[in-house]
mmCIF file of C-alpha atoms in Angstrom:
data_model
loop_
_atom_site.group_PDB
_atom_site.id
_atom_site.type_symbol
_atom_site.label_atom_id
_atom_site.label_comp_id
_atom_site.label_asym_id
_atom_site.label_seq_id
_atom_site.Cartn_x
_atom_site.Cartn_y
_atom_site.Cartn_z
ATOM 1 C CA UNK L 1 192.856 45.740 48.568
ATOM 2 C CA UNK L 2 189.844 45.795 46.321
ATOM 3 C CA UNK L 3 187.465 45.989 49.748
ATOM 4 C CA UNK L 4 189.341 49.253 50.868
ATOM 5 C CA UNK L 5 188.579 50.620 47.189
ATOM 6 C CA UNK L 6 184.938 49.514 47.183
ATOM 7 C CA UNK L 7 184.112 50.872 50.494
ATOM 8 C CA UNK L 8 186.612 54.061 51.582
ATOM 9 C CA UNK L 9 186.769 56.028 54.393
ATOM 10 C CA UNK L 10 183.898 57.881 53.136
ATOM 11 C CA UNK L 11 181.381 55.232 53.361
ATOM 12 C CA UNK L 12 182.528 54.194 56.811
ATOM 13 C CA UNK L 13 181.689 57.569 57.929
ATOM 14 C CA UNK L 14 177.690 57.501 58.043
ATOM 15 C CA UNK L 15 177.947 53.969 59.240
ATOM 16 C CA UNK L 16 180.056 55.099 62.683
ATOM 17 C CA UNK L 17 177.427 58.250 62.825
ATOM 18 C CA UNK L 18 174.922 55.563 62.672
ATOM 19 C CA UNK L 19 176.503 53.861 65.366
ATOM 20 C CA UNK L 20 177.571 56.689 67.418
ATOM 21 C CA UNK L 21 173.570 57.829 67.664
ATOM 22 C CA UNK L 22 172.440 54.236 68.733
ATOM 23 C CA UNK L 23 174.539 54.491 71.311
ATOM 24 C CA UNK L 24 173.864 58.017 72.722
ATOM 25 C CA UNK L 25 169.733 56.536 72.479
ATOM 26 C CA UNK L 26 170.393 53.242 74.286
ATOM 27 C CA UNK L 27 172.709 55.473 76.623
ATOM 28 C CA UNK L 28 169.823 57.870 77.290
ATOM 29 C CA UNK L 29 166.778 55.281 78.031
ATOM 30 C CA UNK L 30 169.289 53.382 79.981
ATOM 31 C CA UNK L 31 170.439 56.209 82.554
ATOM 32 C CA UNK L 32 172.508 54.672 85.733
ATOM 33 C CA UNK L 33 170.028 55.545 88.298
ATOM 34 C CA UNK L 34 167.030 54.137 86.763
ATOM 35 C CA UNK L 35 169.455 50.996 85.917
ATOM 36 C CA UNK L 36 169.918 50.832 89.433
ATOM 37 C CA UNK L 37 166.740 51.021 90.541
ATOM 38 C CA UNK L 38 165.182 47.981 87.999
ATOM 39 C CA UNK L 39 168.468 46.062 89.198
ATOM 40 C CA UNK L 40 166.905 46.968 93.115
ATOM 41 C CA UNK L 41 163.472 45.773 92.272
ATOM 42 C CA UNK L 42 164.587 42.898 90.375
ATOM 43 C CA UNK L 43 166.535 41.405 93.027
ATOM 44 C CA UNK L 44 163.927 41.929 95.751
ATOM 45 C CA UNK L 45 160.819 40.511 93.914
ATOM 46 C CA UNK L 46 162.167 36.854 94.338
ATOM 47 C CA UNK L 47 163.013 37.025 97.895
ATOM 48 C CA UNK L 48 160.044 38.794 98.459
ATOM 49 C CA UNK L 49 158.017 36.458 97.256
ATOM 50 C CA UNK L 50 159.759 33.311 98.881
ATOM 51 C CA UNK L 51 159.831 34.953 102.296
ATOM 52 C CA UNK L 52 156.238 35.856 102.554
ATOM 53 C CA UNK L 53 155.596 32.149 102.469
ATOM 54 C CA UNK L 54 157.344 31.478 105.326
ATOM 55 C CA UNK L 55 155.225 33.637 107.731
ATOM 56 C CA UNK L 56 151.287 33.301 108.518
ATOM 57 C CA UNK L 57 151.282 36.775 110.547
ATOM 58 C CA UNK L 58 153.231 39.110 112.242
ATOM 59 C CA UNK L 59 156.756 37.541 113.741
ATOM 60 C CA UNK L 60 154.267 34.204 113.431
ATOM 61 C CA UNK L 61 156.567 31.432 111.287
ATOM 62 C CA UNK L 62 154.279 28.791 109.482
ATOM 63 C CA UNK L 63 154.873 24.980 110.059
ATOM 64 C CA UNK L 64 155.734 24.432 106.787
ATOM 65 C CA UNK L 65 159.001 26.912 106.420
ATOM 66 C CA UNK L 66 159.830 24.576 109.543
ATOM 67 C CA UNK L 67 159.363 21.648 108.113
ATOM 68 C CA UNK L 68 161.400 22.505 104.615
ATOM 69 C CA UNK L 69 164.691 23.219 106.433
ATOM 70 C CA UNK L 70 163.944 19.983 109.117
ATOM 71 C CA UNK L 71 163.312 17.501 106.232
ATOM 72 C CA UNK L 72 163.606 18.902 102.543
ATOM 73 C CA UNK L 73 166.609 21.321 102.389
ATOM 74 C CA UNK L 74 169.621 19.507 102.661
ATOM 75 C CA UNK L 75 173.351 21.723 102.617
ATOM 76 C CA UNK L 76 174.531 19.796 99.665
ATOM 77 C CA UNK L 77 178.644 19.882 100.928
ATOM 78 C CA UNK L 78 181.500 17.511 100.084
ATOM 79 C CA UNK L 79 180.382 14.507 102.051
ATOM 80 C CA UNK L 80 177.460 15.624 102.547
ATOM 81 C CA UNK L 81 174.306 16.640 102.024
ATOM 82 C CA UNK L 82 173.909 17.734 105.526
ATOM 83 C CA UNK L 83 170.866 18.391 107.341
ATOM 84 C CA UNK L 84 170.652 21.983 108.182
ATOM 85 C CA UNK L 85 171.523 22.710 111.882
ATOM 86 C CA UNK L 86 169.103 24.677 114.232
ATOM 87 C CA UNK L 87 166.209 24.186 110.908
ATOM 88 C CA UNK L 88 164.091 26.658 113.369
ATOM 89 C CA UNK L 89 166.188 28.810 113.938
ATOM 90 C CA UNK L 90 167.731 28.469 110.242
ATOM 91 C CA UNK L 91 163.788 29.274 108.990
ATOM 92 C CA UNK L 92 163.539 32.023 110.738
ATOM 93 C CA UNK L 93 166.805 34.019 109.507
ATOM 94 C CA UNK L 94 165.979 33.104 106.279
ATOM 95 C CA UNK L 95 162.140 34.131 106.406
ATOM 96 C CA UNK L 96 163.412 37.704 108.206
ATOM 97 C CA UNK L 97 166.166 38.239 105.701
ATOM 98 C CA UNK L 98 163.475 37.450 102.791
ATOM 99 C CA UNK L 99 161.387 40.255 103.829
ATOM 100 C CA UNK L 100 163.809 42.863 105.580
ATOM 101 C CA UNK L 101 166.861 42.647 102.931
ATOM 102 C CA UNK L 102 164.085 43.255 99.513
ATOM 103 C CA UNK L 103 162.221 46.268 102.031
ATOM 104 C CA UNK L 104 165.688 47.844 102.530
ATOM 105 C CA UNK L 105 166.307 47.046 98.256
ATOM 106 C CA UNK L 106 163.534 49.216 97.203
ATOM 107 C CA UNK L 107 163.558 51.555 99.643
ATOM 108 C CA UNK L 108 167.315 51.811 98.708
ATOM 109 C CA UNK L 109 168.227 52.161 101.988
ATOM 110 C CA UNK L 110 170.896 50.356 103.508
ATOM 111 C CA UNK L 111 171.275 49.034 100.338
ATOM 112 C CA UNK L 112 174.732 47.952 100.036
ATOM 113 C CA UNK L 113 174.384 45.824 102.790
ATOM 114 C CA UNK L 114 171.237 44.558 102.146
ATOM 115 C CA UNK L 115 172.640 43.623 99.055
ATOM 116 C CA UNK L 116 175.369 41.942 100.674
ATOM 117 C CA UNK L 117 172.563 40.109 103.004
ATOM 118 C CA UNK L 118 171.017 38.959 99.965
ATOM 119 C CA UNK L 119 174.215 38.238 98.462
ATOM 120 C CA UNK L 120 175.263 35.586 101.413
ATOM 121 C CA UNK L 121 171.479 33.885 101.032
ATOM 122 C CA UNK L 122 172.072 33.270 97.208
ATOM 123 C CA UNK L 123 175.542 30.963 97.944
ATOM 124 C CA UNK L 124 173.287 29.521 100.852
ATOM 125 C CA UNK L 125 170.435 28.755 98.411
ATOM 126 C CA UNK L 126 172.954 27.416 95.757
ATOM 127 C CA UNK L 127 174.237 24.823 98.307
ATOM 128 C CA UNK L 128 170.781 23.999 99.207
ATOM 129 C CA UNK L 129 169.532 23.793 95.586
ATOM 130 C CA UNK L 130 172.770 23.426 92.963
ATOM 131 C CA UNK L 131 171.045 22.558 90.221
ATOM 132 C CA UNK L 132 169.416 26.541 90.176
ATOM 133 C CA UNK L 133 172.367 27.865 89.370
ATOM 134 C CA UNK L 134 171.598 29.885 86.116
ATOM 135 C CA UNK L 135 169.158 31.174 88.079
ATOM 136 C CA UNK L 136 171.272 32.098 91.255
ATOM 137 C CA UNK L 137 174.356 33.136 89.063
ATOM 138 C CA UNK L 138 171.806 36.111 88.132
ATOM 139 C CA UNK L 139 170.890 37.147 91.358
ATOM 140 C CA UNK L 140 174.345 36.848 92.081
ATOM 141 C CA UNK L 141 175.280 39.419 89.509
ATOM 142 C CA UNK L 142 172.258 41.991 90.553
ATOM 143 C CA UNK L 143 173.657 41.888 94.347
ATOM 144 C CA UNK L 144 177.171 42.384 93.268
ATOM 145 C CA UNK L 145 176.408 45.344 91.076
ATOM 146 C CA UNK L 146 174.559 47.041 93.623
ATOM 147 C CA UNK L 147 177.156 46.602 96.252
ATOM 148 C CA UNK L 148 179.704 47.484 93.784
ATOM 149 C CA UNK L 149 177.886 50.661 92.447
ATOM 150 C CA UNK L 150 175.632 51.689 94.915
ATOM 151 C CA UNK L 151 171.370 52.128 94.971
ATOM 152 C CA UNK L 152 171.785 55.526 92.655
ATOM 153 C CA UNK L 153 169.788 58.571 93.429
ATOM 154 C CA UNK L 154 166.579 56.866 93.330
ATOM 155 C CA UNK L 155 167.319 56.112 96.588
ATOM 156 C CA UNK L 156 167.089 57.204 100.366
ATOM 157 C CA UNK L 157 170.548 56.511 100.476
ATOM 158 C CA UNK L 158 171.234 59.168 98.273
ATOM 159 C CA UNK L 159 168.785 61.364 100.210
ATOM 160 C CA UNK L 160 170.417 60.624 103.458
ATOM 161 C CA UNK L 161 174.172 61.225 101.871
ATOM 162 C CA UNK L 162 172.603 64.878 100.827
ATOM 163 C CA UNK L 163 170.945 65.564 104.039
ATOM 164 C CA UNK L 164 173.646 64.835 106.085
ATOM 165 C CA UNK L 165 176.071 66.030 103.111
ATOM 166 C CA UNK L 166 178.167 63.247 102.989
ATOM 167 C CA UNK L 167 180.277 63.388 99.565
ATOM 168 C CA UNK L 168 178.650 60.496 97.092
ATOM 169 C CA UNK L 169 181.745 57.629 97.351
ATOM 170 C CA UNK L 170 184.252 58.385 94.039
ATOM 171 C CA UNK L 171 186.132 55.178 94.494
ATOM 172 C CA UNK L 172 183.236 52.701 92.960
ATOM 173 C CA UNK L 173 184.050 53.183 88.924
ATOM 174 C CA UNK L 174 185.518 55.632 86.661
ATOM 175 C CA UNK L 175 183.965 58.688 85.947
ATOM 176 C CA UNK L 176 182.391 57.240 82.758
ATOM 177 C CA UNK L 177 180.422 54.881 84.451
ATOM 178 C CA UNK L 178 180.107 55.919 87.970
ATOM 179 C CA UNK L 179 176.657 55.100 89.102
ATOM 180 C CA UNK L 180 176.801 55.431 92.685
ATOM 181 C CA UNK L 181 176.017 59.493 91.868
#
């Protein structure tokens, strides 16, 4: 065809060496662990920063947090929305997982299953709130990553799997892409 004549093989050649060297930079900046750790931090910052509210000192709930799951949250469920059941109770899990699950994130320790933890609070806060869901589709996606390939070696996870010389878990991804390392 005349576009095969105009532009050979030739010319595709410093295009794909173009290519090939944006993607070894991006690839570089981008390194798994540190990927893992912004994915950490950026998960824990908005559970942080809701479950601080809930608390006016040490193991001390406020009224309010109360008060949200007795009259304003609602489990929106077919038939429903429902009241939440036990809202005291219900505050307080959710208040204690806000702060210990985003500790355990940055720390990286524990961190699959705090990213599980936080994992089970997103559907929870997508029943209570539906219309959020671009938002909780995201953290959604951060907690599943991190479950699926681990905190990285920013992490005392990785520390602790060194110390006690467990072998770093193979099974997560491919060797290509296998972040858990």
């Amino acid at each position: 065809m005349v576009i095969d004549r105009q532009y050979g093989a030739s010319d595709r050649l410093p295009l794909s060496l173009l290519a090939d060297k944006a993607i070894h930079l991006i690839q570089t900046v981008a390194q798994p662990s540190l990927v893992q750790l912004v994915m950490r931090l950026a998960l824990a910052v908005p559970f942080w920063k809701s479950g601080i509210l809930k608390w006016t000192g040490f193991g001390k709930l406020s009224d309010t947090a109360v008060t949200l799951f007795t009259d304003e949250f609602m489990l929106h469920l077919p038939g429903g929305p429902y009241h939440y059941p036990a809202p005291a109770v219900m505050a307080f899990l959710s208040g204690t997982g806000e702060i210990l699950f985003p500790v355990l994130l940055v720390l990286g320790l524990g961190t699959r299953f705090a990213a599980l933890g936080l994992l089970v609070m997103t559907v929870i806060v997508e029943l209570t709130v539906p219309d959020g869901w671009p938002i909780h589709i995201t953290w959604a996606a951060m907690a599943l990553g991190i479950m699926a390939w681990g905190p990285g070696r920013l992490s005392l996870d990785h520390l602790v799997r060194g110390y006690v010389q467990l072998p770093n878990d193979r099974r997560t991804a491919p060797r290509e892409t296998r972040f858990g390392e």
